[in-house]
Amino acid sequence: MSPENDDGTDREPDLTAALDAVRRSTLRLLADLPRPPTALRIRAGALTLEAEWATVGAPVAVAPAAEPVGVAAPVTAAEGDPARHVVRAPTVGVFYRSPEPGAKPFVTEGDIVQPGQQVGIVEAMKLMIPVHADAHGTVTEVLRADGAPVEYDEPLIALSPLDG
């Protein structure tokens, strides 16, 4: 049974919306910082979100090097070409072209995308951050391989802009 508000309505959708708003605000805040924080506490009413990161110089267990997840495709002339638009990484992390391993990619070359359409995911600190197209256009090139590490604002997908 879900908790209820004083008026008898279900409180769960309110909590879900609040958590989503806190998550979005936190990601925007983290993206604007010059370097990762060591700790973060966000409080919105009765809701508190706390996170801690290892500090530089903290003891870390060394594991053997892992096999590369994906080979990054080279960035092409898409960045300097005014006839092409580039969708960029919203944060530092790992770029994924599909919602889960083995699934169909969000977009492939030749697909037409609309502003706001999800075209990929960047995983950052175990959060899956959607990558959305910010322009209407045709996908001309996927610039980063699936599973490739990416930096903030790094080009991910090249579009040929379309009117409308």
mmCIF file of C-alpha atoms in Angstrom:
data_model
loop_
_atom_site.group_PDB
_atom_site.id
_atom_site.type_symbol
_atom_site.label_atom_id
_atom_site.label_comp_id
_atom_site.label_asym_id
_atom_site.label_seq_id
_atom_site.Cartn_x
_atom_site.Cartn_y
_atom_site.Cartn_z
ATOM 1 C CA MET A 1 0.000 0.000 0.000
ATOM 2 C CA SER A 2 1.380 3.421 -0.969
ATOM 3 C CA PRO A 3 1.645 6.294 1.511
ATOM 4 C CA GLU A 4 -1.108 8.863 1.143
ATOM 5 C CA ASN A 5 -1.280 12.645 1.385
ATOM 6 C CA ASP A 6 -3.604 14.309 3.919
ATOM 7 C CA ASP A 7 -6.296 14.436 1.226
ATOM 8 C CA GLY A 8 -6.108 10.646 0.627
ATOM 9 C CA THR A 9 -4.266 10.864 -2.724
ATOM 10 C CA ASP A 10 -1.221 8.723 -3.471
ATOM 11 C CA ARG A 11 2.046 10.425 -2.407
ATOM 12 C CA GLU A 12 4.340 8.214 -4.537
ATOM 13 C CA PRO A 13 4.041 10.249 -7.808
ATOM 14 C CA ASP A 14 4.959 13.413 -5.835
ATOM 15 C CA LEU A 15 8.032 11.686 -4.389
ATOM 16 C CA THR A 16 9.052 10.330 -7.801
ATOM 17 C CA ALA A 17 8.749 13.802 -9.352
ATOM 18 C CA ALA A 18 10.724 15.338 -6.480
ATOM 19 C CA LEU A 19 13.492 12.739 -6.788
ATOM 20 C CA ASP A 20 13.663 13.295 -10.547
ATOM 21 C CA ALA A 21 13.894 17.080 -10.062
ATOM 22 C CA VAL A 22 16.654 16.656 -7.449
ATOM 23 C CA ARG A 23 18.551 14.259 -9.754
ATOM 24 C CA ARG A 24 18.354 16.669 -12.715
ATOM 25 C CA SER A 25 19.428 19.638 -10.578
ATOM 26 C CA THR A 26 22.321 17.652 -9.106
ATOM 27 C CA LEU A 27 23.579 16.599 -12.540
ATOM 28 C CA ARG A 28 23.446 20.221 -13.760
ATOM 29 C CA LEU A 29 25.324 21.348 -10.650
ATOM 30 C CA LEU A 30 28.005 18.657 -11.047
ATOM 31 C CA ALA A 31 28.455 19.444 -14.749
ATOM 32 C CA ASP A 32 29.198 23.098 -13.897
ATOM 33 C CA LEU A 33 31.885 22.360 -11.297
ATOM 34 C CA PRO A 34 35.534 22.769 -12.348
ATOM 35 C CA ARG A 35 36.448 19.462 -10.650
ATOM 36 C CA PRO A 36 34.552 16.638 -8.937
ATOM 37 C CA PRO A 37 33.528 17.352 -5.338
ATOM 38 C CA THR A 38 34.543 15.154 -2.401
ATOM 39 C CA ALA A 39 31.056 15.224 -0.880
ATOM 40 C CA LEU A 40 27.638 16.569 -1.752
ATOM 41 C CA ARG A 41 24.460 16.956 0.299
ATOM 42 C CA ILE A 42 21.257 18.248 -1.262
ATOM 43 C CA ARG A 43 18.180 18.821 0.827
ATOM 44 C CA ALA A 44 14.706 19.561 -0.589
ATOM 45 C CA GLY A 45 12.089 19.589 2.156
ATOM 46 C CA ALA A 46 12.167 16.225 3.923
ATOM 47 C CA LEU A 47 14.239 14.668 1.121
ATOM 48 C CA THR A 48 18.045 14.551 1.506
ATOM 49 C CA LEU A 49 20.519 13.208 -1.043
ATOM 50 C CA GLU A 50 24.100 12.581 0.097
ATOM 51 C CA ALA A 51 27.070 11.381 -1.964
ATOM 52 C CA GLU A 52 30.798 11.066 -1.256
ATOM 53 C CA TRP A 53 33.711 10.540 -3.629
ATOM 54 C CA ALA A 54 37.214 9.300 -2.884
ATOM 55 C CA THR A 55 39.640 12.163 -2.381
ATOM 56 C CA VAL A 56 42.821 12.516 -4.424
ATOM 57 C CA GLY A 57 45.627 10.659 -2.716
ATOM 58 C CA ALA A 58 43.295 8.278 -0.889
ATOM 59 C CA PRO A 59 44.488 4.675 -0.835
ATOM 60 C CA VAL A 60 43.108 2.795 -3.795
ATOM 61 C CA ALA A 61 43.316 -0.901 -4.563
ATOM 62 C CA VAL A 62 45.067 -1.463 -7.870
ATOM 63 C CA ALA A 63 43.386 -3.930 -10.192
ATOM 64 C CA PRO A 64 44.872 -5.412 -13.352
ATOM 65 C CA ALA A 65 44.154 -3.439 -16.499
ATOM 66 C CA ALA A 66 40.864 -4.384 -18.116
ATOM 67 C CA GLU A 67 40.373 -5.114 -21.769
ATOM 68 C CA PRO A 68 39.253 -2.005 -23.688
ATOM 69 C CA VAL A 69 35.485 -1.703 -23.858
ATOM 70 C CA GLY A 70 35.426 0.035 -27.221
ATOM 71 C CA VAL A 71 37.764 1.823 -29.542
ATOM 72 C CA ALA A 72 36.931 5.474 -29.952
ATOM 73 C CA ALA A 73 36.195 6.626 -33.449
ATOM 74 C CA PRO A 74 38.204 9.685 -34.480
ATOM 75 C CA VAL A 75 36.512 13.054 -34.364
ATOM 76 C CA THR A 76 36.011 14.194 -37.928
ATOM 77 C CA ALA A 77 35.494 17.522 -39.632
ATOM 78 C CA ALA A 78 31.951 17.650 -38.203
ATOM 79 C CA GLU A 79 33.073 20.122 -35.549
ATOM 80 C CA GLY A 80 34.283 22.806 -37.948
ATOM 81 C CA ASP A 81 31.721 22.286 -40.719
ATOM 82 C CA PRO A 82 28.860 24.823 -40.511
ATOM 83 C CA ALA A 83 26.649 22.447 -42.550
ATOM 84 C CA ARG A 84 26.863 19.883 -39.718
ATOM 85 C CA HIS A 85 25.586 20.010 -36.174
ATOM 86 C CA VAL A 86 27.226 18.039 -33.358
ATOM 87 C CA VAL A 87 25.403 16.478 -30.395
ATOM 88 C CA ARG A 88 27.755 16.687 -27.406
ATOM 89 C CA ALA A 89 28.288 14.718 -24.191
ATOM 90 C CA PRO A 90 26.325 16.194 -21.261
ATOM 91 C CA THR A 91 28.980 15.036 -18.757
ATOM 92 C CA VAL A 92 32.139 12.967 -18.325
ATOM 93 C CA GLY A 93 31.495 9.224 -18.440
ATOM 94 C CA VAL A 94 31.080 6.259 -20.764
ATOM 95 C CA PHE A 95 28.989 6.632 -23.948
ATOM 96 C CA TYR A 96 26.499 3.929 -24.878
ATOM 97 C CA ARG A 97 24.584 3.811 -28.156
ATOM 98 C CA SER A 98 21.797 1.505 -26.903
ATOM 99 C CA PRO A 99 19.699 1.208 -23.735
ATOM 100 C CA GLU A 100 21.287 -2.142 -22.786
ATOM 101 C CA PRO A 101 23.890 -4.564 -24.155
ATOM 102 C CA GLY A 102 22.680 -6.306 -27.311
ATOM 103 C CA ALA A 103 19.743 -3.926 -27.819
ATOM 104 C CA LYS A 104 19.157 -1.892 -30.973
ATOM 105 C CA PRO A 105 21.024 1.473 -30.911
ATOM 106 C CA PHE A 106 18.994 4.596 -30.205
ATOM 107 C CA VAL A 107 20.072 5.964 -33.616
ATOM 108 C CA THR A 108 22.161 4.875 -36.594
ATOM 109 C CA GLU A 109 23.547 6.739 -39.587
ATOM 110 C CA GLY A 110 20.716 7.904 -41.836
ATOM 111 C CA ASP A 111 18.122 8.204 -39.037
ATOM 112 C CA ILE A 112 16.198 11.471 -38.774
ATOM 113 C CA VAL A 113 16.090 12.871 -35.231
ATOM 114 C CA GLN A 114 13.964 15.539 -33.587
ATOM 115 C CA PRO A 115 15.062 17.962 -30.845
ATOM 116 C CA GLY A 116 14.695 16.215 -27.503
ATOM 117 C CA GLN A 117 14.922 12.696 -28.985
ATOM 118 C CA GLN A 118 17.223 10.372 -27.042
ATOM 119 C CA VAL A 119 20.257 9.406 -29.135
ATOM 120 C CA GLY A 120 22.467 7.754 -26.505
ATOM 121 C CA ILE A 121 23.407 7.425 -22.840
ATOM 122 C CA VAL A 122 26.412 8.585 -20.839
ATOM 123 C CA GLU A 123 27.038 6.569 -17.675
ATOM 124 C CA ALA A 124 28.558 8.690 -14.919
ATOM 125 C CA MET A 125 29.002 7.451 -11.347
ATOM 126 C CA LYS A 126 26.463 4.653 -11.948
ATOM 127 C CA LEU A 127 23.877 7.164 -13.223
ATOM 128 C CA MET A 128 22.575 6.686 -16.751
ATOM 129 C CA ILE A 129 22.286 10.184 -18.213
ATOM 130 C CA PRO A 130 20.302 10.396 -21.453
ATOM 131 C CA VAL A 131 21.870 12.164 -24.430
ATOM 132 C CA HIS A 132 19.258 14.087 -26.419
ATOM 133 C CA ALA A 133 19.449 15.615 -29.876
ATOM 134 C CA ASP A 134 19.240 19.391 -29.646
ATOM 135 C CA ALA A 135 18.446 19.918 -33.327
ATOM 136 C CA HIS A 136 16.311 18.412 -36.103
ATOM 137 C CA GLY A 137 18.512 16.561 -38.560
ATOM 138 C CA THR A 138 19.785 13.396 -40.184
ATOM 139 C CA VAL A 139 22.456 11.380 -38.355
ATOM 140 C CA THR A 140 25.495 11.494 -40.641
ATOM 141 C CA GLU A 141 28.057 9.940 -38.314
ATOM 142 C CA VAL A 142 28.350 8.452 -34.834
ATOM 143 C CA LEU A 143 31.640 9.925 -33.625
ATOM 144 C CA ARG A 144 32.245 7.781 -30.524
ATOM 145 C CA ALA A 145 32.181 3.996 -30.252
ATOM 146 C CA ASP A 146 29.796 2.175 -27.949
ATOM 147 C CA GLY A 147 31.427 1.881 -24.518
ATOM 148 C CA ALA A 148 33.984 4.624 -25.212
ATOM 149 C CA PRO A 149 34.980 7.023 -22.420
ATOM 150 C CA VAL A 150 33.933 10.615 -23.146
ATOM 151 C CA GLU A 151 34.658 14.041 -21.701
ATOM 152 C CA TYR A 152 32.153 16.806 -20.989
ATOM 153 C CA ASP A 153 31.048 18.573 -24.201
ATOM 154 C CA GLU A 154 32.845 16.032 -26.410
ATOM 155 C CA PRO A 155 31.227 15.498 -29.844
ATOM 156 C CA LEU A 156 29.216 12.260 -29.972
ATOM 157 C CA ILE A 157 26.965 12.373 -33.038
ATOM 158 C CA ALA A 158 27.088 14.482 -36.213
ATOM 159 C CA LEU A 159 23.828 15.667 -37.769
ATOM 160 C CA SER A 160 23.024 17.252 -41.085
ATOM 161 C CA PRO A 161 20.459 19.897 -40.021
ATOM 162 C CA LEU A 162 16.956 19.805 -41.513
ATOM 163 C CA ASP A 163 14.448 22.657 -41.576
ATOM 164 C CA GLY A 164 11.384 22.320 -39.373
#
